[in-house]
Short mmCIF file of C-alpha atoms and ligand atoms in Angstrom, two decimals:
data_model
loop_
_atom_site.label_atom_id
_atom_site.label_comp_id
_atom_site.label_asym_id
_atom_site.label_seq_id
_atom_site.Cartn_x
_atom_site.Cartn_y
_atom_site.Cartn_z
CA UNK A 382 87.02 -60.94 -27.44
CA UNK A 383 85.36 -60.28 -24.03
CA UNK A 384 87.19 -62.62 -22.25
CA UNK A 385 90.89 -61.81 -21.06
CA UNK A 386 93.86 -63.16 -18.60
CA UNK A 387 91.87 -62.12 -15.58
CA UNK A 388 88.32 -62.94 -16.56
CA UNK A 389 87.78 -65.72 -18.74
CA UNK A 390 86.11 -69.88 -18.10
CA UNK A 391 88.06 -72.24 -15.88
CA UNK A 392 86.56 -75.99 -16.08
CA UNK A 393 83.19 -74.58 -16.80
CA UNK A 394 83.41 -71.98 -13.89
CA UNK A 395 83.70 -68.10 -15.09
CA UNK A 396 86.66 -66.94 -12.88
CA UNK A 397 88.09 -63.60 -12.07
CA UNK A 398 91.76 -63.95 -11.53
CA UNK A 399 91.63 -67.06 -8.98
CA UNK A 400 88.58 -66.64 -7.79
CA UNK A 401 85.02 -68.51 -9.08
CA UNK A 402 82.94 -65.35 -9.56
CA UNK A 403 79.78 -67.38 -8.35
CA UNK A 404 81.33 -68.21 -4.95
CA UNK A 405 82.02 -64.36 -4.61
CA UNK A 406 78.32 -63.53 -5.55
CA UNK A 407 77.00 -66.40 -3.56
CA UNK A 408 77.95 -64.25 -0.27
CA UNK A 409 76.20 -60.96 -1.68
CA UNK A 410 73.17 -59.32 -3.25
CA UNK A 411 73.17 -59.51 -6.71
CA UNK A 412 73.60 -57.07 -9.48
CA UNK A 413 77.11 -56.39 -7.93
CA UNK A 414 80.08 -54.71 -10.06
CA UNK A 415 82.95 -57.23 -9.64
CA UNK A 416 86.63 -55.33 -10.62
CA UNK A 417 89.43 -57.19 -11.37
CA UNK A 418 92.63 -54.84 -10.13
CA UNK A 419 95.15 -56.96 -11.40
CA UNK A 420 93.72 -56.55 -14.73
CA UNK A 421 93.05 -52.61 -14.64
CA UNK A 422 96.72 -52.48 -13.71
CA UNK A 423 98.00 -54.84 -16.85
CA UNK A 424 95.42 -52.74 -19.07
CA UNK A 425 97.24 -49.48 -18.02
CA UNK A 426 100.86 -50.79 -18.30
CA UNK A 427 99.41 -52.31 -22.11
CA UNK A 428 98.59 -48.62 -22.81
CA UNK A 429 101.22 -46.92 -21.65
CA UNK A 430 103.87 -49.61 -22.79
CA UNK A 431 102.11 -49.15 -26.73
CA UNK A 432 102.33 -45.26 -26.46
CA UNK A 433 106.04 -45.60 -24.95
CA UNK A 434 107.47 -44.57 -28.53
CA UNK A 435 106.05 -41.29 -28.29
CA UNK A 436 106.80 -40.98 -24.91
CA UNK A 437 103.04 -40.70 -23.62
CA UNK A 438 102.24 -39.24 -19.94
CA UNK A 439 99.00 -41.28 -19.16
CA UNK A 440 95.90 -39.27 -16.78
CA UNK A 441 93.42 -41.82 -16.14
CA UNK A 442 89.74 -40.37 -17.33
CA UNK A 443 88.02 -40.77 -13.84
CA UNK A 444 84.50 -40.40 -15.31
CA UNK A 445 84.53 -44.31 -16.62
CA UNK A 446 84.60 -45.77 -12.83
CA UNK A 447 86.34 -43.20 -10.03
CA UNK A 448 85.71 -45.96 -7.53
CA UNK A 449 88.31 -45.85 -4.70
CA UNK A 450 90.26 -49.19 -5.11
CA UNK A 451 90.96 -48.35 -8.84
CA UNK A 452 91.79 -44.68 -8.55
CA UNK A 453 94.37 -45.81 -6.06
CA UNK A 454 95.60 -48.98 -7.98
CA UNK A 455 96.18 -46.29 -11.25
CA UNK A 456 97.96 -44.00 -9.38
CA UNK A 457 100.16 -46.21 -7.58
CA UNK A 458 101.08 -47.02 -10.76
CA UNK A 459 101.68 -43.77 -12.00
CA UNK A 460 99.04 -42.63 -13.43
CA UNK A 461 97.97 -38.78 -13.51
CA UNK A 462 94.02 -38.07 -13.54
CA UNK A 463 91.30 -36.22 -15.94
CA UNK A 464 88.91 -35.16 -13.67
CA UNK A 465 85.69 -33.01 -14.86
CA UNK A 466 84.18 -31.86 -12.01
CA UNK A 467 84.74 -30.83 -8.46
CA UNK A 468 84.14 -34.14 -7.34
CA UNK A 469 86.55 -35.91 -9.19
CA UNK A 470 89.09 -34.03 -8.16
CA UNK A 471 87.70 -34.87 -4.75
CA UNK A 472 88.40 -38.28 -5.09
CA UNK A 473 91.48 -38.06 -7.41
CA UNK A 474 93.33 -36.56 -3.94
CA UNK A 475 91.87 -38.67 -1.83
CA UNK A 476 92.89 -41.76 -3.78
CA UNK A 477 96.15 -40.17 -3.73
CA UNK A 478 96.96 -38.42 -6.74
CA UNK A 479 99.10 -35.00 -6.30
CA UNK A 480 96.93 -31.81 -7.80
CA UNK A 481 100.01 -31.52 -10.62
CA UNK A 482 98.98 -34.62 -11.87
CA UNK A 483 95.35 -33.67 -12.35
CA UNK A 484 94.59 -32.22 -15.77
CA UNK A 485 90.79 -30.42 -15.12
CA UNK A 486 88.76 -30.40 -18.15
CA UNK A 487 85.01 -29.43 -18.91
CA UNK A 488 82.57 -27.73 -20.79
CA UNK A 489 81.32 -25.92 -18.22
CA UNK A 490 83.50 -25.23 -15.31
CA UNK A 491 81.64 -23.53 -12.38
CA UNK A 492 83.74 -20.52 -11.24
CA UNK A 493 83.45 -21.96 -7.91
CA UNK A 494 85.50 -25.41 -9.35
CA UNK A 495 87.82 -23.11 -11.01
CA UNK A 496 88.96 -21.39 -7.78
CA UNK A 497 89.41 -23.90 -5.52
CA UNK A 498 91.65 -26.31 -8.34
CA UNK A 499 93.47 -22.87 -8.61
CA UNK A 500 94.18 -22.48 -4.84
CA UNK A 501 94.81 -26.59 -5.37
CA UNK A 502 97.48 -26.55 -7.68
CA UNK A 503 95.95 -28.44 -10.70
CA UNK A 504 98.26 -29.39 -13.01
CA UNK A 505 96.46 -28.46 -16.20
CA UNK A 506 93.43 -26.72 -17.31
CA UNK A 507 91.99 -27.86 -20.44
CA UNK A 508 89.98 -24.69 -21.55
CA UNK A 509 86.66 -25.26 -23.57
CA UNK A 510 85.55 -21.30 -23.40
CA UNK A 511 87.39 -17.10 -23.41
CA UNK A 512 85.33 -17.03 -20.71
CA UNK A 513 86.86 -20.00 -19.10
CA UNK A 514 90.55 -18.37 -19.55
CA UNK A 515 89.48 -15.21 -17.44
CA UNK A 516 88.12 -16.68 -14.79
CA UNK A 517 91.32 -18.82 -14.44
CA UNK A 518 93.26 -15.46 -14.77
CA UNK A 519 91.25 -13.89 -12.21
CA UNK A 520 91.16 -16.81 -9.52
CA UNK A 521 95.16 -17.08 -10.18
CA UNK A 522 95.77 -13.62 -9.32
CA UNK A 523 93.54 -13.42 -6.58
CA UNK A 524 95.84 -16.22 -4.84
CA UNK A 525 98.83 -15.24 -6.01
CA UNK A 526 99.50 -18.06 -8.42
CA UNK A 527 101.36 -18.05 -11.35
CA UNK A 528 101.83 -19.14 -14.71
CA UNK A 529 98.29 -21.86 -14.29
CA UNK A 530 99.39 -24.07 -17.50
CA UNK A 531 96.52 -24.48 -19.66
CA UNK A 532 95.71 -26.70 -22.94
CA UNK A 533 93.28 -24.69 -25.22
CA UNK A 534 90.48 -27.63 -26.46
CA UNK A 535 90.42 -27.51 -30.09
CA UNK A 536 87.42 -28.44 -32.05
CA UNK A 537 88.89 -29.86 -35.16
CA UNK A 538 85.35 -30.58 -37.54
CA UNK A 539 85.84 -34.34 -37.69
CA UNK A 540 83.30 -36.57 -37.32
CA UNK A 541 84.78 -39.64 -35.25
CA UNK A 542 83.30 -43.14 -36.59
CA UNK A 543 81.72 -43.66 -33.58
CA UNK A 544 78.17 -43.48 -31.96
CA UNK A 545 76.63 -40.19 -32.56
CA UNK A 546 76.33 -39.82 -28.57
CA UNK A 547 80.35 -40.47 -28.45
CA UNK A 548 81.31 -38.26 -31.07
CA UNK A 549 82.85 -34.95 -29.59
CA UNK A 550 84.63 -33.13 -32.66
CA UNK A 551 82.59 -32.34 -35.25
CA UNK A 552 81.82 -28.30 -35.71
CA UNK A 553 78.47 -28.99 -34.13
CA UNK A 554 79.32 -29.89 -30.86
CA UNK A 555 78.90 -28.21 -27.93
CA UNK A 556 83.18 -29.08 -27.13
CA UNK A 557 86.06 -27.33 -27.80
CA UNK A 558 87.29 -23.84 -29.35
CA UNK A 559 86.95 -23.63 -33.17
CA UNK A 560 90.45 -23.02 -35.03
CA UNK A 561 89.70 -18.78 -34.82
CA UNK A 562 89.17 -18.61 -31.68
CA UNK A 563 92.30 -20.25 -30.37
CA UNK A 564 94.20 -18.36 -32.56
CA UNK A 565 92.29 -15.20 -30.83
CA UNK A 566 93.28 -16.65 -27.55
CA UNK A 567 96.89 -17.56 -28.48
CA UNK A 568 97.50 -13.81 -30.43
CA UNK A 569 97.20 -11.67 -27.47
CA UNK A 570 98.40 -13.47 -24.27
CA UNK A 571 98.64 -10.29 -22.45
CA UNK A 572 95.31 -10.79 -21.39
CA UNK A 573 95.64 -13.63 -19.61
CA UNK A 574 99.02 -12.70 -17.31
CA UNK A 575 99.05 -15.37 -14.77
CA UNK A 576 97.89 -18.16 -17.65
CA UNK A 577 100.71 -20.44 -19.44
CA UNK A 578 98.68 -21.61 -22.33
CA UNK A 579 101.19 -23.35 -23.57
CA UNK A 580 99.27 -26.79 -24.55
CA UNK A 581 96.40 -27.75 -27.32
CA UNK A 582 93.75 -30.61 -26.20
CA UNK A 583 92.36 -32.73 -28.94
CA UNK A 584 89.57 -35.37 -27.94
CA UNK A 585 87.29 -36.19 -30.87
CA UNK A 586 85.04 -38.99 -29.29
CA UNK A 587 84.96 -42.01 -27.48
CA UNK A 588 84.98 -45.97 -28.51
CA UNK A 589 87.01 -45.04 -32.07
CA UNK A 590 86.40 -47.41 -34.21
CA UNK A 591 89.46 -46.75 -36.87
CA UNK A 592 92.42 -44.30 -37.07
CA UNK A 593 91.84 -42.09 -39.95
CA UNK A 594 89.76 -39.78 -38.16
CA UNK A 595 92.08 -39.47 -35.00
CA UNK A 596 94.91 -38.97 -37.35
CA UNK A 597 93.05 -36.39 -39.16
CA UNK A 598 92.48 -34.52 -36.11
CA UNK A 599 95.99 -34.61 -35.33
CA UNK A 600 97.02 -33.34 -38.00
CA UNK A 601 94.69 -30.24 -37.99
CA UNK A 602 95.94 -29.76 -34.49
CA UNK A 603 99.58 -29.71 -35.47
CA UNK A 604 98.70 -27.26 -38.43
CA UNK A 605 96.87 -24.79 -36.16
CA UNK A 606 99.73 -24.94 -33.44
CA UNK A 607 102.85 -24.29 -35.61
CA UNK A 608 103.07 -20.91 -35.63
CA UNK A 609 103.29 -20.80 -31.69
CA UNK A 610 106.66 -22.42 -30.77
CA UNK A 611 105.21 -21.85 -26.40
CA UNK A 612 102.42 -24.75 -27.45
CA UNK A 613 104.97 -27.47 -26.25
CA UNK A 614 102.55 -30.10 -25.06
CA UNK A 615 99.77 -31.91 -27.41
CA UNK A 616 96.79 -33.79 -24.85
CA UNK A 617 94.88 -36.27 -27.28
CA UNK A 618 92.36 -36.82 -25.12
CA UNK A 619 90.90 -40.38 -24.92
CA UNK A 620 88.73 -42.79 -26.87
CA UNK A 621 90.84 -45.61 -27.01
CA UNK A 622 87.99 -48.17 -28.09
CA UNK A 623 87.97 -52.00 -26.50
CA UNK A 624 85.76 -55.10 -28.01
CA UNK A 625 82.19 -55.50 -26.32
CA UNK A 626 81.31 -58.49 -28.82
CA UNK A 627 83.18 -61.82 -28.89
CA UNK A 628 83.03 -61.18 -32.60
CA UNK A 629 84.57 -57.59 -32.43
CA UNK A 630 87.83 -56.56 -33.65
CA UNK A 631 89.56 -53.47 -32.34
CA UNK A 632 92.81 -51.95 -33.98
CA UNK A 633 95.42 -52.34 -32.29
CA UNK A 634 96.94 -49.59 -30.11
CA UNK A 635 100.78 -50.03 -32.07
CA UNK A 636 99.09 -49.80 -34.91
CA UNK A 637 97.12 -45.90 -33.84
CA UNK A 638 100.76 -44.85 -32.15
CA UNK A 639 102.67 -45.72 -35.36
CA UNK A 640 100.21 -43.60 -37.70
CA UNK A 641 100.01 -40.74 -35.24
CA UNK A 642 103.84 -40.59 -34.02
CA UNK A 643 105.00 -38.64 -36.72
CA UNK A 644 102.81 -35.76 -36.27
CA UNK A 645 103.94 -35.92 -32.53
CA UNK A 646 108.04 -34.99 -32.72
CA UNK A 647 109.31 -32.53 -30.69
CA UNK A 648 106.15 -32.51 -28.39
CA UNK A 649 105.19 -33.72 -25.13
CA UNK A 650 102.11 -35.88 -25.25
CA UNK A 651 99.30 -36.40 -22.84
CA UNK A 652 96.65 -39.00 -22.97
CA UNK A 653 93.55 -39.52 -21.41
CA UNK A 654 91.88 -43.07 -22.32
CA UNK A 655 89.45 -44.48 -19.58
CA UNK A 656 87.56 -47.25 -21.29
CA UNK A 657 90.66 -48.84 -22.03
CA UNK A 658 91.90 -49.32 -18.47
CA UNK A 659 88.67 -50.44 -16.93
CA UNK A 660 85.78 -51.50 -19.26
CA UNK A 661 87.79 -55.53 -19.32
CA UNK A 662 88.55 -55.49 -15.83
CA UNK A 663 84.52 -55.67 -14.64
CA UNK A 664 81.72 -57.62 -15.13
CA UNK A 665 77.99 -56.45 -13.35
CA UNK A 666 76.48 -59.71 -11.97
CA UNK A 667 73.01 -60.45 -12.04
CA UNK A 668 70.24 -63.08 -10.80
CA UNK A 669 67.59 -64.23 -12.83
CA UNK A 670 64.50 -63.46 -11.21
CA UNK A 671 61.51 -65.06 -13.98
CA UNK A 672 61.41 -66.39 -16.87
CA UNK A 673 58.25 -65.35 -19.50
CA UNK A 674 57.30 -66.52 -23.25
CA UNK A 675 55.14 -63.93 -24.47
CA UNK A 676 54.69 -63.23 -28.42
CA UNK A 677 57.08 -65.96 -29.58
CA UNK A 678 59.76 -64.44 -27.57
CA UNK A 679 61.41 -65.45 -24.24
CA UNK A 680 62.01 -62.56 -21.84
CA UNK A 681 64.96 -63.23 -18.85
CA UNK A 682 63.88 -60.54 -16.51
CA UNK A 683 67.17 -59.92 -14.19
CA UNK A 684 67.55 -58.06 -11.20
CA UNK A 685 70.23 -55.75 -12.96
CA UNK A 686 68.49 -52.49 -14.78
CA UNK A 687 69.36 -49.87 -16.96
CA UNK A 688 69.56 -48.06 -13.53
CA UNK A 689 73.06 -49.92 -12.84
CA UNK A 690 74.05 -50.10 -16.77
CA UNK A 691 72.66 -47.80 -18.53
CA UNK A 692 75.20 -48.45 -21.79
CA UNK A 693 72.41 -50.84 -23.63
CA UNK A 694 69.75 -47.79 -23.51
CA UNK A 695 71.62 -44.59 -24.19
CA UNK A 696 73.94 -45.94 -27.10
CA UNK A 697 72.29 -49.49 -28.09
CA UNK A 698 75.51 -50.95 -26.42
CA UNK A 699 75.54 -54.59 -26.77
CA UNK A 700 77.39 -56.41 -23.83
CA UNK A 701 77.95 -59.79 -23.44
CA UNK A 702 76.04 -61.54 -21.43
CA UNK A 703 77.26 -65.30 -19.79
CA UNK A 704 75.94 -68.08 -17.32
CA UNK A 705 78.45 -68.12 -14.34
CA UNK A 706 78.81 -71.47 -14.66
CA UNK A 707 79.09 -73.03 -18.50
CA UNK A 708 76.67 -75.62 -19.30
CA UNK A 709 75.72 -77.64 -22.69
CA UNK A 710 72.15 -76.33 -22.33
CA UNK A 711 70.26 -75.58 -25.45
CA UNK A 712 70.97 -72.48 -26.80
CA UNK A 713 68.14 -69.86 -27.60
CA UNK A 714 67.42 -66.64 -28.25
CA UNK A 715 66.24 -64.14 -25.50
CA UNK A 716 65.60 -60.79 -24.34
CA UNK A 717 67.27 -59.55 -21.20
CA UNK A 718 65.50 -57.14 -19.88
CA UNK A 719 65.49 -55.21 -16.26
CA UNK A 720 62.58 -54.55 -13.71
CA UNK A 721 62.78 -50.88 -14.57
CA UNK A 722 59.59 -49.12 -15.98
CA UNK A 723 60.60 -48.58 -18.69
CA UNK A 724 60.39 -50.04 -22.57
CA UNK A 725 64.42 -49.22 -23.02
CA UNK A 726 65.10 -51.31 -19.84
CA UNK A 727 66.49 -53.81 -22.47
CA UNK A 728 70.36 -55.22 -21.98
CA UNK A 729 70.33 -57.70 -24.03
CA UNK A 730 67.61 -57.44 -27.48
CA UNK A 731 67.62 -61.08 -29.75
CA UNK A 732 70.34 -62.45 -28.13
CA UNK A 733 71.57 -65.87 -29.18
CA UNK A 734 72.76 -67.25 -25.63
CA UNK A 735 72.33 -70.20 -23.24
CA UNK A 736 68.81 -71.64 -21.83
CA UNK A 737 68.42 -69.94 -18.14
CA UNK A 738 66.41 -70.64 -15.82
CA UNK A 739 65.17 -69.12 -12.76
CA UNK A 740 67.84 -68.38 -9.97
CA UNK A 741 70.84 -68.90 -12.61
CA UNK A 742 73.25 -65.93 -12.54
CA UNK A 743 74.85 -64.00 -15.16
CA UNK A 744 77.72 -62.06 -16.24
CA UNK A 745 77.04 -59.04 -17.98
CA UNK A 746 80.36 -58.38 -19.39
CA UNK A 747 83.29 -55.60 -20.34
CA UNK A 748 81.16 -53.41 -17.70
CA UNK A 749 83.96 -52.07 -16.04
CA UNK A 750 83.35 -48.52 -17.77
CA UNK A 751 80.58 -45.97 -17.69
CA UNK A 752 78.90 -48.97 -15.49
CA UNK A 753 78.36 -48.13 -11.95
CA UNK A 754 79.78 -44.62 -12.92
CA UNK A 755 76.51 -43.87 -14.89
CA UNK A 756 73.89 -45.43 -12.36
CA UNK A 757 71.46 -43.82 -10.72
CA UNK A 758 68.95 -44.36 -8.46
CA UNK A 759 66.07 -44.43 -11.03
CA UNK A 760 62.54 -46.18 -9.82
CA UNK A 761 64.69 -46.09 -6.06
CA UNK A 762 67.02 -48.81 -6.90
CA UNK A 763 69.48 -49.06 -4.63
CA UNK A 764 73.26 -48.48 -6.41
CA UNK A 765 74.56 -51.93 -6.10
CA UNK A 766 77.74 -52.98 -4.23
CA UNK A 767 81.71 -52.67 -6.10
CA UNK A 768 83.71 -55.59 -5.06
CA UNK A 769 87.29 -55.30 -6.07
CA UNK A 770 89.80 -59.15 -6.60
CA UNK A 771 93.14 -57.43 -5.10
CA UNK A 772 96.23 -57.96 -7.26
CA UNK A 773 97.39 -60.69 -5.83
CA UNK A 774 94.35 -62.07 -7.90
CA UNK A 775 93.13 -64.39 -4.66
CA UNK A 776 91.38 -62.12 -2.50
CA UNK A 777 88.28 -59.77 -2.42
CA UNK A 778 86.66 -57.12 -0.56
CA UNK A 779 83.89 -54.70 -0.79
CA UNK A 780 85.43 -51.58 -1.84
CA UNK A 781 82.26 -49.86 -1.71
CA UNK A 782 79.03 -51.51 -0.26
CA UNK A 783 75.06 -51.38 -1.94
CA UNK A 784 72.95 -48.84 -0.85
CA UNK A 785 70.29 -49.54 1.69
CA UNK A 786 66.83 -47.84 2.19
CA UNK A 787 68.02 -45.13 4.73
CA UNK A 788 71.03 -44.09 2.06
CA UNK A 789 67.87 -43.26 -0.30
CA UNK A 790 66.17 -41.16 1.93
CA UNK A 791 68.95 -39.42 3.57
CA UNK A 792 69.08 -35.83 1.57
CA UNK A 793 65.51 -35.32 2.32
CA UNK A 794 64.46 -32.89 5.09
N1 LLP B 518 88.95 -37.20 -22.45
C1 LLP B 518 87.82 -36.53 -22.76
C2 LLP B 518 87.93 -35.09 -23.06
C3 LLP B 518 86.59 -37.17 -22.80
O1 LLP B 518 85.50 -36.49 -23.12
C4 LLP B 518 86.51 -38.56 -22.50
C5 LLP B 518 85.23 -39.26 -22.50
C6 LLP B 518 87.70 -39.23 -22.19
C7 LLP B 518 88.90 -38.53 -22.17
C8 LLP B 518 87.74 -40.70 -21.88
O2 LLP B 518 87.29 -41.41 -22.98
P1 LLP B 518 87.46 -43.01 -23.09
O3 LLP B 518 88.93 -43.31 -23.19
O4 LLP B 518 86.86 -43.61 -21.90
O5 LLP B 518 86.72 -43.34 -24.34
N2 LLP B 518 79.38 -42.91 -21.33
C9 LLP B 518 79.92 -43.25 -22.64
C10 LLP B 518 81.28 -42.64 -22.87
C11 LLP B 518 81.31 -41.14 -22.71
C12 LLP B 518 82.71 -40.61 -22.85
C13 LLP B 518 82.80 -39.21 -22.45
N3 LLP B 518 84.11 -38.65 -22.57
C14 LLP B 518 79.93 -44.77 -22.78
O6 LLP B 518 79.47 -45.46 -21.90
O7 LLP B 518 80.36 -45.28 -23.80
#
């Protein structure tokens, strides 16, 4: 299902919350991201409400869309942050999120990041490297700080059934700490005086299709910890997957807590889902700029790109893609394709979907996630606008506006 309480038809009209999403885009350049908040804040009180049973403190992964409006709405209601980088921490504290709730994790933490969310107060490190644990010591001595808590990442060796670009904990990957070296780390913790490593971090991939795999992973976590009675806190990462297709069925979150609860007793449990909270609540909007019939096949050329939504061309993503306004128009099928150079500047490949014509506009759906948080300014595209519907589901703003010309140019001496 793509469509949900906040963005779904209303007498023809696609509508987020109470608003007609083509009287919105009527008063902007198109592509535009389009956020519902009402419906990132339901998605985050679904999530935590499901993992309530096993008690789940909920950090918001930043990297799926760290605009403003929604880092702000999540915190206000509660929310802690996973930030990877310097910058999301950045914007985690400007959006208003106290350094204790910010878990920092990372393959490759700069030393530089390291010491300043030291001298910040970060609430957890989640530790990929040795390497990673000294520096950590070092910084917290050198302020004074004690007892930094960290979660050791552990690379379990399971494959996720997932795409192979989401897949994170199989021995091959470049994440986590394999079972020996944890122990290593966990064995002599004189080494690291000013550390607490007194939490495990288990992420094995993103958009997880079934269970078994996250439960095995749990499991081999638990096994690893048991002999170290100071591991008190279990962060299982993120990866909660949500439905892209109209035709695609998820498992349902009660269903994941219920199978991994009993592996969970007696500790405290992080989570770090991002997809889950966002993806639903956004839409990218597009304009259709020509129409061509070339070898048998019609081509929709928009003005959105795989420079705004890159998702189709790194991992074959298939997003929905709807008319603004519902009509009985023949129904054909089409490739939706961007005005990038480039052959994978496809969003849409043999689509079955309405006739469109051009000037019609378009809904690219469930493109709240890894949307405008992946774009770039590839061919010099200017990033597009973010508008954010408020809560109260009947107003709008510009939360952040589209690039112009001048923002393109201005790094260059
Ligand atoms: N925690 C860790 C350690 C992660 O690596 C990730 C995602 C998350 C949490 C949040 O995962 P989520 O709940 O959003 O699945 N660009 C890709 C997704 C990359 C995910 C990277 N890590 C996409 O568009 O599908």
């Amino acid at each position: 299902m793509v469509f949900n309480s906040s963005i779904r038809f209303v007498d023809a009209r696609l509508m987020i919350d109470d608003l007609p999403v083509d009287a919105i885009a009527r008063e902007l350049e198109t592509p535009v991201y389009v956020y519902s908040l009402k419906r990132v804040r339901k998605n985050y009180r679904r999530v935590k409400g499901a993992f309530e049973p096993i008690g789940a403190r909920i950090h918001y992964s930043a990297k799926a869309n760290s605009n403003g409006a929604i880092l702000r709405a999540l915190i206000e209601e509660g929310a802690g942050i996973d930030a990877v980088s310097g910058g999301e921490i950045a914007r985690a504290l400007q959006a208003g999120a106290a350094a204790q709730d910010i878990v920092f994790a990372g393959v490759g933490k700069t030393v530089a990041e390291i010491a300043s969310a030291v001298e910040l107060g970060i609430g957890w490190f989640n530790v990929e490297n040795e390497l990673e644990l000294q520096y950590i010591n070092d910084a917290a001595a050198s302020v004074g700080a004690e007892k930094v808590q960290v979660a050791l990442r552990f690379n379990p060796e399971v494959s996720a059934n997932t795409h192979p670009h989401l897949a994170t904990g199989h021995g091959s990957a470049k994440f986590g700490l394999s079972a020996g070296a944890i122990g290593d780390a966990l064995e002599q913790p004189e080494r690291y005086p000013c550390l607490s490593i007194c939490g495990i971090h288990v992420h094995i991939g993103s958009q997880l299709g079934d269970s078994a795999a996250t439960v095995q992973a749990i499991a081999r976590t638990k096994q690893l910890i048991e002999p170290y009675p100071e591991i008190h806190t279990i962060n299982l990462g993120g990866g909660l997957p949500v439905a892209y297709r109209h035709d695609q069925t998820i498992p349902t979150l009660e269903n994941l807590v219920s199978e991994v609860a009993p592996h969970l007793h007696g500790y405290q449990v992080l989570l770090e889902p991002g997809r889950a909270i966002v993806a639903d609540a956004g839409i990218l909007v597009a304009t259709v700029l020509y129409v061509k019939e070339q070898a048998g096949k019609i081509f929709y050329v928009v003005d959105a790109s795989m420079a705004e939504l890159i998702r189709p061309a790194l991992y074959g993503a298939q997003h929905e893609i709807i008319p603004l306004v519902q009509s009985d128009d023949e129904r054909v099928v089409a490739q939706v394709v961007g005005p990038v150079c480039e052959s994978a500047d496809v969003l849409a490949q043999d689509r079955e979907m309405t006739r469109l014509k051009v000037g019609d506009q378009v809904a690219i759906m469930t493109a709240g996630a890894y949307g405008m948080a992946m774009a770039s300014n590839y061919n010099s595209r200017m990033r597009p606008a973010e508008v954010v519907v408020a809560a109260d589901g009947d107003s709008w703003s510009v939360s952040r506006r589209r690039e112009s010309i001048q923002d393109l140019m201005r790094f260059e001496n």
